[in-house]
């Protein structure tokens, strides 16, 4: 009888030990999970450095446009799209050239400027669900003082093409899902930065249309936090869709289009 009581006590001790060990292991797992969540790296924005070669440019000379794309300390070799937009100061017309990838995150295009003047070169870069469009001013040859004054007057009256992209340092992070459910409410969201700071108090709309359809739906987005805008939308039909986000604020008027599938 005494042996039985001792055996029961020993079993209780073993059970208590196993119970405590399980609690310790569970706590360790939770702690490890918290550490992983805490150490999650924030999304690093892409950066684009625009350069022209040669720096001193005369009319009729071939010029190489360079866009060096990086993310953190690494080169971005897989940009979805790189385009150079070229517009002469005071003109509402723009020319677009596709950038070709060379190496080390560098994308280039070749351009010949035919006449003297001041030009704006904007690199439109879409990569890793982000979009940025830095702009540089380029002087070709020797623009006359009269021409420059006339351009400045026109800019003050009409907001020429150089204002179409605001400061030229607006970044768009539009993480569109590759697939959305039909008949269920989905959330579309986008974030904007200007010169590295959240772009607040902007007018943002999502334009949604099914490929091949004439009807386009426009949905106003609300700013949920500084520089972040979102809206709910329900896709009525399955198929391939285009979604374009529009942003307006002062002289900034930009857009970015992406594709998705609804099933």
Coordinates of C-alpha atoms in Angstrom, one line a residue:
X1 CA 0.0 0.0 0.0
X2 CA 2.8 2.4 0.9
X3 CA 4.6 1.5 -2.3
X4 CA 1.4 2.4 -4.3
X5 CA 1.2 5.8 -2.6
X6 CA 4.9 6.5 -3.4
X7 CA 4.4 5.5 -7.0
X8 CA 1.4 7.8 -7.3
X9 CA 3.4 10.7 -5.8
X10 CA 6.3 10.0 -8.3
X11 CA 3.9 10.0 -11.2
X12 CA 2.4 13.3 -10.0
X13 CA 5.9 14.7 -9.9
X14 CA 6.7 13.5 -13.4
X15 CA 3.4 14.9 -14.7
X16 CA 4.1 18.3 -13.1
X17 CA 7.6 18.3 -14.6
X18 CA 6.2 17.5 -18.1
X19 CA 3.5 20.2 -17.6
X20 CA 6.1 22.8 -16.7
X21 CA 8.4 21.8 -19.5
X22 CA 5.5 22.3 -22.0
X23 CA 4.8 25.7 -20.7
X24 CA 8.4 26.7 -21.0
X25 CA 8.6 25.4 -24.5
X26 CA 5.4 27.3 -25.5
X27 CA 6.7 30.5 -24.0
X28 CA 10.0 30.1 -25.9
X29 CA 8.1 29.6 -29.2
X30 CA 6.0 32.6 -28.6
X31 CA 9.0 34.7 -27.7
X32 CA 10.8 33.6 -30.9
X33 CA 7.7 34.5 -32.9
X34 CA 7.6 37.9 -31.4
X35 CA 11.3 38.4 -32.2
X36 CA 10.7 37.5 -35.8
X37 CA 7.8 39.9 -36.0
X38 CA 9.8 42.6 -34.4
X39 CA 12.7 42.1 -36.7
X40 CA 10.6 42.2 -39.8
X41 CA 12.3 44.5 -42.3
X42 CA 10.2 47.4 -43.5
X43 CA 9.7 47.9 -47.2
X44 CA 12.7 49.8 -48.5
X45 CA 11.8 52.3 -51.3
X46 CA 13.6 52.2 -54.6
X47 CA 15.9 55.1 -55.5
X48 CA 16.7 56.3 -59.0
X49 CA 19.7 58.4 -60.0
X50 CA 19.4 60.1 -63.4
X51 CA 22.5 61.1 -65.3
X52 CA 23.3 62.2 -68.8
X53 CA 26.5 61.5 -70.8
X54 CA 28.1 63.8 -71.8
X55 CA 27.2 66.5 -69.2
X56 CA 27.9 69.3 -71.6
X57 CA 25.5 68.8 -74.5
X58 CA 25.3 70.6 -77.9
X59 CA 22.4 70.3 -80.4
X60 CA 22.8 67.4 -82.8
X61 CA 25.0 65.4 -80.5
X62 CA 24.0 61.9 -79.4
X63 CA 23.4 61.7 -75.6
X64 CA 23.0 58.6 -73.4
X65 CA 20.4 58.8 -70.7
X66 CA 21.1 56.8 -67.6
X67 CA 18.8 55.7 -64.8
X68 CA 20.6 53.8 -61.9
X69 CA 18.0 52.0 -59.9
X70 CA 18.8 50.7 -56.4
X71 CA 16.9 49.5 -53.3
X72 CA 18.9 49.9 -50.1
X73 CA 22.5 49.0 -51.0
X74 CA 21.5 46.6 -53.8
X75 CA 21.1 47.1 -57.5
X76 CA 17.6 46.6 -59.0
X77 CA 18.0 44.3 -62.0
X78 CA 14.4 43.4 -62.4
X79 CA 12.6 46.7 -63.0
X80 CA 9.1 46.2 -64.6
X81 CA 9.4 49.4 -66.6
X82 CA 11.9 52.2 -67.1
X83 CA 10.9 55.1 -69.4
X84 CA 12.6 58.5 -70.0
X85 CA 10.2 61.4 -70.6
X86 CA 11.7 64.4 -72.4
X87 CA 10.0 67.7 -72.6
X88 CA 11.3 71.1 -73.6
X89 CA 10.6 73.9 -71.1
X90 CA 7.4 75.8 -72.0
X91 CA 6.1 73.0 -74.3
X92 CA 3.2 70.7 -73.5
X93 CA 4.5 67.9 -75.7
X94 CA 6.6 65.0 -74.4
X95 CA 8.7 62.3 -75.9
X96 CA 9.0 58.9 -74.2
X97 CA 12.0 56.5 -74.7
X98 CA 12.2 53.0 -73.3
X99 CA 15.2 52.3 -71.1
X100 CA 17.2 49.1 -71.7
X101 CA 18.9 47.3 -68.9
X102 CA 22.6 47.1 -69.1
X103 CA 24.1 46.0 -65.7
X104 CA 24.3 46.8 -62.0
X105 CA 20.8 48.3 -62.0
X106 CA 21.5 50.7 -64.8
X107 CA 19.0 51.4 -67.6
X108 CA 19.8 53.5 -70.6
X109 CA 18.4 55.2 -73.7
X110 CA 19.9 57.3 -76.5
X111 CA 18.6 60.7 -77.5
X112 CA 19.7 63.5 -79.9
X113 CA 18.5 67.0 -79.0
X114 CA 18.0 68.9 -82.2
X115 CA 17.9 72.5 -80.9
X116 CA 19.1 74.8 -78.1
X117 CA 16.9 75.0 -75.1
X118 CA 16.2 73.9 -71.6
X119 CA 14.7 70.4 -71.2
X120 CA 13.3 68.3 -68.5
X121 CA 14.2 64.6 -68.4
X122 CA 12.0 62.5 -66.1
X123 CA 12.8 58.8 -65.4
X124 CA 9.6 56.8 -64.8
X125 CA 10.6 53.7 -63.0
X126 CA 8.2 50.9 -61.9
X127 CA 9.9 48.1 -59.8
X128 CA 8.9 45.8 -57.0
X129 CA 5.4 47.2 -56.6
X130 CA 6.8 50.8 -56.4
X131 CA 6.9 53.7 -58.8
X132 CA 9.1 56.8 -58.7
X133 CA 9.8 59.6 -61.2
X134 CA 12.8 61.8 -60.5
X135 CA 13.3 64.7 -62.9
X136 CA 16.4 66.6 -63.9
X137 CA 16.8 69.9 -65.8
X138 CA 19.1 69.8 -68.9
X139 CA 20.5 72.8 -70.8
X140 CA 21.3 72.1 -74.4
X141 CA 23.6 74.5 -76.2
X142 CA 23.1 78.2 -75.4
X143 CA 19.4 79.1 -75.0
X144 CA 18.8 82.8 -75.5
X145 CA 17.8 84.9 -72.6
X146 CA 14.7 86.0 -74.5
X147 CA 13.6 82.4 -75.0
X148 CA 14.1 81.6 -71.3
X149 CA 12.1 84.6 -70.2
X150 CA 9.3 83.7 -72.6
X151 CA 9.2 80.1 -71.2
X152 CA 9.1 81.4 -67.6
X153 CA 6.1 83.6 -68.4
X154 CA 4.3 80.8 -70.1
X155 CA 4.9 78.5 -67.1
X156 CA 3.4 81.0 -64.8
X157 CA 0.2 81.2 -66.9
X158 CA -0.4 77.7 -68.1
X159 CA 1.5 75.0 -66.0
X160 CA 3.5 73.4 -68.8
X161 CA 4.4 69.7 -68.9
X162 CA 7.3 70.2 -66.4
X163 CA 4.6 70.7 -63.8
X164 CA 2.6 67.6 -64.7
X165 CA 4.8 65.6 -62.4
X166 CA 5.1 68.1 -59.6
X167 CA 8.6 68.2 -58.1
X168 CA 9.6 65.1 -60.0
X169 CA 10.4 63.3 -56.7
X170 CA 7.0 61.6 -56.1
X171 CA 7.1 57.9 -55.3
X172 CA 4.1 55.6 -55.6
X173 CA 3.7 52.3 -53.7
X174 CA 0.8 50.4 -55.3
X175 CA 0.9 46.8 -54.1
X176 CA -2.0 45.5 -56.2
X177 CA -2.9 41.8 -55.6
X178 CA -2.4 39.4 -58.5
X179 CA -5.9 38.0 -57.9
X180 CA -9.2 39.2 -56.4
X181 CA -12.4 37.4 -55.5
X182 CA -15.6 38.1 -57.5
X183 CA -18.6 39.3 -55.6
X184 CA -16.7 40.1 -52.4
X185 CA -15.5 43.4 -51.1
X186 CA -11.8 44.0 -51.7
X187 CA -9.6 46.7 -50.4
X188 CA -7.4 48.8 -52.8
X189 CA -4.7 50.8 -51.2
X190 CA -1.8 52.9 -52.3
X191 CA 0.8 55.2 -50.6
X192 CA 2.7 58.2 -51.9
X193 CA 5.8 60.0 -50.8
X194 CA 7.3 63.3 -52.0
X195 CA 11.0 63.9 -51.3
X196 CA 11.0 61.0 -48.9
X197 CA 8.0 62.3 -46.8
X198 CA 4.4 61.1 -46.9
X199 CA 2.3 63.0 -49.4
X200 CA -0.8 64.0 -47.5
X201 CA -4.1 65.7 -48.3
X202 CA -4.1 64.6 -51.9
X203 CA -7.1 63.8 -54.1
X204 CA -6.8 60.1 -55.0
X205 CA -9.0 57.9 -57.1
X206 CA -8.9 54.3 -58.4
X207 CA -10.0 53.8 -62.0
X208 CA -11.2 50.2 -62.6
X209 CA -12.2 48.6 -65.8
X210 CA -12.5 45.1 -67.3
X211 CA -10.3 44.5 -70.3
X212 CA -12.4 45.0 -73.5
X213 CA -15.1 46.9 -71.7
X214 CA -15.9 50.6 -72.4
X215 CA -17.2 51.3 -68.9
X216 CA -14.7 52.6 -66.4
X217 CA -15.5 53.0 -62.7
X218 CA -13.9 55.7 -60.6
X219 CA -13.7 55.2 -56.8
X220 CA -12.6 57.9 -54.5
X221 CA -10.0 56.9 -51.9
X222 CA -9.8 58.1 -48.3
X223 CA -6.5 58.9 -46.5
X224 CA -6.3 56.3 -43.7
X225 CA -2.9 57.5 -42.4
X226 CA -0.3 60.0 -43.6
X227 CA 0.3 59.4 -47.3
X228 CA -1.8 56.2 -47.3
X229 CA -5.1 56.0 -49.2
X230 CA -7.5 53.2 -49.6
X231 CA -11.0 52.3 -50.9
X232 CA -13.2 49.2 -50.9
X233 CA -14.4 47.8 -54.2
X234 CA -16.5 44.8 -55.3
X235 CA -15.7 43.2 -58.6
X236 CA -19.0 42.1 -60.2
X237 CA -17.5 39.8 -62.9
X238 CA -14.6 37.5 -63.4
X239 CA -11.9 38.3 -65.9
X240 CA -8.8 40.4 -66.5
X241 CA -8.9 43.9 -65.1
X242 CA -6.9 47.1 -65.3
X243 CA -6.7 49.3 -62.2
X244 CA -5.2 52.8 -62.5
X245 CA -4.6 55.0 -59.5
X246 CA -4.7 58.8 -60.0
X247 CA -3.3 61.4 -57.6
X248 CA -3.7 65.2 -57.7
X249 CA -2.3 67.8 -55.4
X250 CA -1.4 71.3 -56.5
X251 CA 0.9 70.9 -59.5
X252 CA 1.2 67.1 -59.0
X253 CA -1.0 65.1 -61.3
X254 CA 0.3 61.5 -61.6
X255 CA -1.1 58.0 -62.3
X256 CA 0.1 54.4 -62.3
X257 CA -1.7 51.5 -64.0
X258 CA -1.5 47.8 -63.1
X259 CA -3.3 44.6 -64.1
X260 CA -5.0 41.9 -62.0
X261 CA -7.3 38.9 -62.4
X262 CA -10.7 38.4 -60.8
X263 CA -11.9 34.8 -60.2

